[in-house]
Structure formats: C-alpha cells, structure tokens
CSV table of C-alpha atoms in Angstrom, one decimal:
chain,number,residue,atom,x,y,z
A,125,MET,CA,125.8,99.8,87.7
A,126,SER,CA,122.4,101.4,87.4
A,127,ARG,CA,121.3,98.9,84.8
A,128,ASP,CA,121.2,96.3,87.6
A,129,PHE,CA,118.6,98.3,89.6
A,130,SER,CA,114.9,98.0,89.5
A,131,ILE,CA,113.5,101.0,91.4
A,132,ILE,CA,109.9,101.0,92.6
A,133,VAL,CA,108.6,104.5,93.6
A,134,ILE,CA,105.4,104.3,95.7
A,135,SER,CA,103.1,107.2,95.0
A,136,HIS,CA,99.7,108.4,96.3
A,137,ASN,CA,98.7,112.0,95.3
A,138,THR,CA,102.3,113.2,95.4
A,139,GLN,CA,102.6,114.8,91.9
A,140,GLY,CA,104.1,118.0,93.5
A,141,ILE,CA,107.2,116.1,94.6
A,142,LEU,CA,107.2,113.1,92.3
A,143,GLY,CA,108.8,115.1,89.5
A,144,GLU,CA,111.9,115.9,91.4
A,145,CYS,CA,112.2,112.4,92.6
A,146,LEU,CA,112.0,111.0,89.1
A,147,ARG,CA,114.3,113.8,87.7
A,148,ARG,CA,117.0,112.7,90.2
A,149,LEU,CA,116.6,109.0,89.3
A,150,GLU,CA,116.9,109.8,85.6
A,151,GLU,CA,120.0,111.9,86.3
A,152,HIS,CA,121.8,109.5,88.6
A,153,TYR,CA,120.5,106.1,87.4
A,154,PRO,CA,119.7,106.5,83.7
A,155,GLU,CA,119.9,102.8,83.0
A,156,ALA,CA,117.7,101.7,85.9
A,157,GLU,CA,114.3,100.1,85.5
A,158,VAL,CA,112.0,102.6,87.1
A,159,ILE,CA,108.4,101.7,88.1
A,160,VAL,CA,105.9,104.1,89.7
A,161,ALA,CA,103.4,102.1,91.7
A,162,ASP,CA,100.5,104.5,92.0
A,163,SER,CA,97.8,103.9,94.6
A,164,ALA,CA,94.7,105.4,93.1
A,165,SER,CA,95.9,109.0,93.0
A,166,THR,CA,93.3,111.6,92.1
A,167,ASP,CA,95.8,114.4,91.4
A,168,GLY,CA,96.7,113.2,87.8
A,169,SER,CA,100.0,111.6,88.8
A,170,PRO,CA,99.8,108.5,86.6
A,171,ASP,CA,99.0,110.5,83.4
A,172,TRP,CA,101.6,113.1,84.3
A,173,VAL,CA,104.3,110.5,84.7
A,174,GLN,CA,103.4,108.9,81.4
A,175,THR,CA,103.5,112.2,79.6
A,176,TYR,CA,106.7,113.7,81.0
A,177,HIS,CA,108.6,110.5,81.9
A,178,PRO,CA,107.6,108.0,79.2
A,179,ALA,CA,110.5,105.6,80.0
A,180,VAL,CA,109.0,105.0,83.5
A,181,LYS,CA,106.5,102.1,83.8
A,182,VAL,CA,103.3,103.1,85.7
A,183,LEU,CA,101.3,100.7,87.6
A,184,ARG,CA,97.7,102.0,88.2
A,185,LEU,CA,96.7,100.3,91.4
A,186,PRO,CA,93.7,100.3,93.8
A,187,ASN,CA,94.5,101.9,97.1
A,188,ARG,CA,95.1,98.8,99.2
A,189,GLY,CA,98.0,100.1,101.2
A,190,TYR,CA,101.8,100.5,101.0
A,191,ALA,CA,102.6,96.8,101.2
A,192,PHE,CA,100.2,96.0,98.4
A,193,ALA,CA,101.8,98.7,96.1
A,194,VAL,CA,105.3,97.4,96.9
A,195,ASN,CA,104.4,93.9,96.1
A,196,ARG,CA,102.8,94.8,92.8
A,197,GLY,CA,106.0,96.7,92.0
A,198,LEU,CA,108.2,93.7,93.0
A,199,GLU,CA,106.2,91.5,90.6
A,200,ALA,CA,107.0,93.9,87.7
A,201,THR,CA,110.8,94.0,88.4
A,202,SER,CA,113.4,92.3,86.2
A,203,ARG,CA,116.8,93.3,87.7
A,204,PRO,CA,118.9,91.6,90.4
A,205,TRP,CA,118.9,94.6,92.8
A,206,VAL,CA,115.5,95.9,93.8
A,207,VAL,CA,114.8,99.2,95.5
A,208,GLU,CA,111.5,100.3,97.0
A,209,MET,CA,111.2,103.9,98.0
A,210,ASN,CA,108.8,106.7,98.8
A,211,SER,CA,108.3,109.5,96.3
A,212,ASP,CA,109.6,111.9,98.9
A,213,ILE,CA,113.1,110.4,98.8
A,214,TYR,CA,115.5,112.6,96.9
A,215,LEU,CA,118.5,110.6,95.9
A,216,GLU,CA,122.0,111.9,95.1
A,217,LYS,CA,124.7,110.2,93.1
A,218,GLY,CA,126.1,107.2,94.9
A,219,ASP,CA,123.3,106.6,97.3
A,220,LEU,CA,122.1,103.3,95.8
A,221,GLU,CA,125.6,102.2,95.1
A,222,ALA,CA,126.4,102.5,98.8
A,223,LEU,CA,123.5,100.1,99.7
A,224,GLN,CA,124.5,97.7,96.9
A,225,LYS,CA,128.1,97.7,98.0
A,226,ALA,CA,127.0,96.8,101.6
A,227,LEU,CA,124.9,93.9,100.4
A,228,GLN,CA,127.6,92.6,98.1
A,229,GLU,CA,130.1,92.7,100.9
A,230,ASN,CA,127.7,90.9,103.2
A,231,PRO,CA,126.3,87.9,101.4
A,232,GLN,CA,124.2,86.9,104.4
A,233,ALA,CA,122.3,90.2,104.2
A,234,ALA,CA,119.0,90.5,102.2
A,235,LEU,CA,117.9,94.1,102.9
A,236,ALA,CA,119.7,97.4,103.4
A,237,GLY,CA,118.7,100.9,104.2
A,238,PRO,CA,120.4,104.2,104.6
A,239,THR,CA,120.3,106.7,107.5
A,240,LEU,CA,117.5,109.0,106.5
A,241,GLN,CA,118.0,112.8,106.9
A,242,THR,CA,115.3,115.4,107.3
A,243,PRO,CA,115.3,118.6,105.2
A,244,ARG,CA,116.8,120.3,108.3
A,245,GLY,CA,119.8,118.0,108.2
A,246,HIS,CA,118.9,115.9,111.2
A,247,LEU,CA,118.8,112.1,111.3
A,248,GLN,CA,115.3,110.9,111.2
A,249,SER,CA,114.2,109.6,114.6
A,250,PHE,CA,112.6,106.2,115.0
A,251,GLY,CA,112.4,106.4,118.8
A,252,LEU,CA,114.7,105.9,121.8
A,253,PHE,CA,115.1,102.2,121.2
A,254,TYR,CA,116.3,102.8,117.6
A,255,ALA,CA,118.7,105.6,118.4
A,256,PRO,CA,121.7,103.3,119.5
A,257,ASN,CA,121.8,102.0,115.9
A,258,TYR,CA,123.2,105.4,114.9
A,259,TRP,CA,126.0,105.4,117.5
A,260,LYS,CA,129.5,105.2,116.0
A,261,LEU,CA,127.9,104.0,112.7
A,262,GLN,CA,131.0,104.0,110.5
A,263,ARG,CA,130.3,100.9,108.5
A,264,PRO,CA,127.1,98.9,107.6
A,265,ARG,CA,125.7,97.4,110.8
A,266,PRO,CA,123.1,94.5,111.2
A,267,VAL,CA,120.0,96.0,112.8
A,268,SER,CA,116.5,94.7,113.6
A,269,TRP,CA,114.9,96.8,110.9
A,270,VAL,CA,115.3,99.7,108.5
A,271,SER,CA,112.7,102.2,107.3
A,272,GLY,CA,110.6,101.3,104.3
A,273,ALA,CA,111.0,104.9,103.0
A,274,LEU,CA,114.1,103.4,101.1
A,275,ILE,CA,115.1,99.7,101.1
A,276,MET,CA,117.4,97.9,98.7
A,277,ALA,CA,116.8,94.2,98.5
A,278,ARG,CA,118.7,91.3,97.0
A,279,LYS,CA,116.1,89.9,94.6
A,280,SER,CA,117.4,86.3,95.0
A,281,ALA,CA,116.7,86.6,98.7
A,282,LEU,CA,113.2,87.8,98.2
A,283,ALA,CA,112.3,84.5,96.5
A,284,LYS,CA,112.8,83.0,100.0
A,285,ILE,CA,111.6,85.8,102.2
A,286,GLY,CA,108.6,86.9,100.2
A,287,GLY,CA,107.2,90.4,99.7
A,288,MET,CA,105.7,92.7,102.3
A,289,ASP,CA,102.7,91.6,104.4
A,290,GLU,CA,99.6,93.2,102.9
A,291,ARG,CA,97.7,93.0,106.2
A,292,PHE,CA,99.7,96.1,107.2
A,293,PHE,CA,98.0,98.9,105.3
A,294,PHE,CA,100.3,101.8,106.3
A,295,TYR,CA,103.1,101.7,109.0
A,296,ASN,CA,104.9,98.6,110.4
A,297,GLU,CA,105.1,96.8,107.1
A,298,ASP,CA,108.8,97.5,107.0
A,299,LEU,CA,109.3,96.3,110.5
A,300,GLU,CA,107.5,93.0,109.8
A,301,TRP,CA,109.4,92.5,106.5
A,302,CYS,CA,112.7,93.0,108.2
A,303,THR,CA,111.8,90.7,111.1
A,304,ARG,CA,110.6,88.0,108.7
A,305,ALA,CA,113.9,88.2,106.8
A,306,ARG,CA,115.9,87.8,110.1
A,307,HIS,CA,113.8,84.9,111.2
A,308,LYS,CA,114.6,83.2,107.9
A,309,GLY,CA,118.4,83.6,108.6
A,310,TRP,CA,119.1,86.9,106.7
A,311,GLN,CA,120.6,90.1,108.0
A,312,VAL,CA,119.2,93.6,107.7
A,313,LEU,CA,121.8,96.3,107.3
A,314,LEU,CA,121.8,100.0,108.3
A,315,VAL,CA,124.3,101.8,106.0
A,316,PRO,CA,126.0,105.0,107.1
A,317,ARG,CA,124.9,106.9,104.0
A,318,ARG,CA,122.7,109.9,104.6
A,319,VAL,CA,119.7,110.2,102.2
A,320,LEU,CA,117.2,113.1,102.1
A,321,HIS,CA,113.7,112.1,103.1
A,322,LEU,CA,111.1,114.9,103.1
A,323,GLY,CA,108.6,112.9,105.2
A,324,GLY,CA,104.8,112.9,105.6
A,325,SER,CA,104.0,113.5,101.9
A,326,SER,CA,101.3,110.9,101.8
A,327,THR,CA,100.0,111.2,105.3
A,328,PRO,CA,97.0,113.5,105.6
A,329,SER,CA,95.4,114.8,108.8
A,330,ASP,CA,93.2,111.8,109.2
A,331,PRO,CA,92.6,110.0,112.6
A,332,ARG,CA,92.6,106.6,110.8
A,333,PHE,CA,96.4,106.9,110.1
A,334,LEU,CA,97.2,107.3,113.8
A,335,ALA,CA,94.9,104.3,114.6
A,336,GLU,CA,96.4,102.3,111.8
A,337,GLY,CA,99.8,102.7,113.3
A,338,TYR,CA,98.6,101.2,116.6
A,339,ARG,CA,96.7,98.4,114.9
A,340,GLY,CA,99.8,97.4,112.9
A,341,GLY,CA,102.0,97.4,116.0
A,342,LEU,CA,99.5,95.2,117.8
A,343,LEU,CA,99.3,92.8,114.9
A,344,TYR,CA,103.1,92.7,114.8
A,345,THR,CA,103.5,91.8,118.5
A,346,ARG,CA,100.7,89.3,118.3
A,347,ASP,CA,102.5,87.4,115.5
A,348,TYR,CA,106.1,87.7,116.6
A,349,TYR,CA,106.0,88.3,120.4
A,350,PRO,CA,102.9,86.6,121.7
A,351,THR,CA,104.1,86.6,125.3
A,352,LEU,CA,104.3,90.4,125.2
A,353,HIS,CA,101.2,91.0,123.2
A,354,SER,CA,98.8,91.1,126.2
A,355,LEU,CA,101.0,93.7,127.9
A,356,HIS,CA,101.2,95.7,124.7
A,357,LYS,CA,97.4,95.8,124.4
A,358,LYS,CA,97.1,97.0,128.0
A,359,ALA,CA,99.7,99.7,127.4
A,360,VAL,CA,97.8,100.9,124.2
A,361,TRP,CA,94.5,100.8,126.1
A,362,LEU,CA,95.9,102.9,128.9
A,363,GLU,CA,97.7,105.4,126.6
A,364,ALA,CA,94.5,105.8,124.5
A,365,HIS,CA,92.4,106.6,127.6
A,366,LEU,CA,94.9,109.1,128.9
A,367,ARG,CA,95.2,110.8,125.4
A,368,LEU,CA,91.4,111.1,125.2
A,369,ARG,CA,91.5,113.1,128.4
A,370,LEU,CA,94.6,115.1,127.9
A,371,ASP,CA,95.3,115.5,124.2
A,372,GLY,CA,94.0,118.9,122.9
A,373,GLN,CA,93.9,117.9,119.2
A,374,PRO,CA,90.5,116.6,118.1
A,375,ILE,CA,92.0,114.6,115.2
A,376,ARG,CA,94.3,112.7,117.5
A,377,ARG,CA,91.5,112.1,120.1
A,378,ALA,CA,89.4,110.6,117.2
A,379,GLY,CA,92.3,108.3,116.4
A,380,TYR,CA,92.6,107.1,119.9
A,381,ARG,CA,88.9,106.5,120.0
A,382,LEU,CA,89.2,104.3,116.9
A,383,ILE,CA,91.9,102.1,118.4
A,384,LEU,CA,89.9,101.7,121.6
A,385,ASP,CA,86.9,100.6,119.6
A,386,LYS,CA,89.2,98.2,117.8
A,387,LEU,CA,90.5,96.7,121.0
A,388,GLN,CA,87.0,96.3,122.3
A,389,GLU,CA,86.0,94.7,119.0
A,390,GLY,CA,88.8,92.2,119.5
A,391,SER,CA,89.8,91.8,115.8
A,392,LEU,CA,93.0,93.3,114.4
A,393,GLU,CA,92.7,91.9,110.9
A,394,VAL,CA,90.6,94.7,109.3
A,395,PRO,CA,92.6,97.9,108.6
A,396,PHE,CA,91.1,101.4,109.3
A,397,LEU,CA,92.1,102.5,105.8
A,398,PRO,CA,91.3,103.3,103.0
C-alpha cells in the first residue's frame, strides 16, 4: 500500500520535469510520504513545489552531492519502505509495488531496483559487464548493484547498512551503497519491471562531472578492491592521455586533464564539484 512508502525525490534545477514526476506520484501513490530533497536549485523549484504540491515536504539543502541529498531525505522518512529516485523518473501504477513485492518475497534482500528504460524504449546500458544481468530476467535476480536513479530499500535494513557514502559527490554512490549492503550480508535485487528514466536531467556540460565519475570509481576500487586499485589508476592514466590526444571535444579533454591532475596530486578525497 502506498501509505507504507516514503519517497525521496532528488532535485537540482529540474523544475521543468519535476512537475510530471510529482503528478504521477500523486496519481499512483496518493497516500505515500513524498519528500523533495532539493540541492540548492536556482530555478525556483522549492517554492514552486510548495505552491503547487503543498502536501510534499521540501528539504532545502546545500549542494553537497547526490548522496548528501539522499541521506538528508532518509533522515526525514517515517515509513517502512523507502524509495530514493531522480526527478526524471516517471512512474506508472504498479512500479513501486513490484519492487516491494520482490523485497517481501526475499527477506535477505535490502535494496531493489527496476530495469530502467530510455524514452526510446531501450534498456538503459550500464556497460558490457552489467549486460548479462538482463539476460533471461524473468524474476528478481541478485546482482552486484542497481542504479541509484530508483532504489527501494527496506528501512529496517538501512539501520544496519547506513545511508549513502557522502564522499561520492555524483556517480558511483549507488555502486558503493549496494556493495556495502552485500558485504554486510544483504542481497541487492534487479527486478524485471521496466521504468521510464529520462536521463541526464541534472548533468550539465561541465568537465568536472566527467572527472568526478573517474574520481569516484578510483575511490571505490581503493576501498573495496585494493589489489586492483593500482592497475585501475594506470588504466585511467593511460586512457586520459589517449583522450587528450584523440578526443575532439574540448569539454571532455578538460575533464581528462582534471583527472590527470588529481592522479598527480595523489588525493582522491576532495571532489571536483560543486
């Protein structure tokens, strides 16, 4: 039942799509607790939500990254099933129930995510290594991680797992969260339920976003796969040098320059953003 759901919508300058996201939540989950965690939007989003969706709780937050916003949202929840989602997720009736059902039928699972679908109707790609998770996916399947664009969590499990790691500003926070859950003995489920994800709504053309993705990946391997971390650093160093020579996009070249400087600096703790 929707009254058992706390739904956290993460927003940063997405007023143009946030309205449809909230409209669908109100239509399909009218009894849910809905929280918009807004990361210092400058497009009027928080005031707009309070005016046109007064039942929604708005958290006005500094822009300290996706994980920071999720965690502040988690602290404000009061229901047993917690959903964190992007504002560019457009839900249909039954989407959240499918995730809840998967978790209820698998008590060892803490987190569950759907198969995300692009506006063109394709499954969202997370690389060649992730693709086998989709093969013959007819029932919920334990996987290494699911996308943070939409995750349902068993709130009782989060008391043991904790929230997202705020060292990850943007990208890789979902990977780390799922890995930590598995290391604590929980399963992460990929559910064969297609959910529309517009994608890229809060990702401007900024070289720091590209560099932040690499920083987060390196931070992740350093913490969870230390024997592979050195090889990972060398691979990033080589790719960045090649991209600087061959990539025709100035913004991307600037991003690779940033990550090379970070590797030379030797510290992964400080994010490139905001």
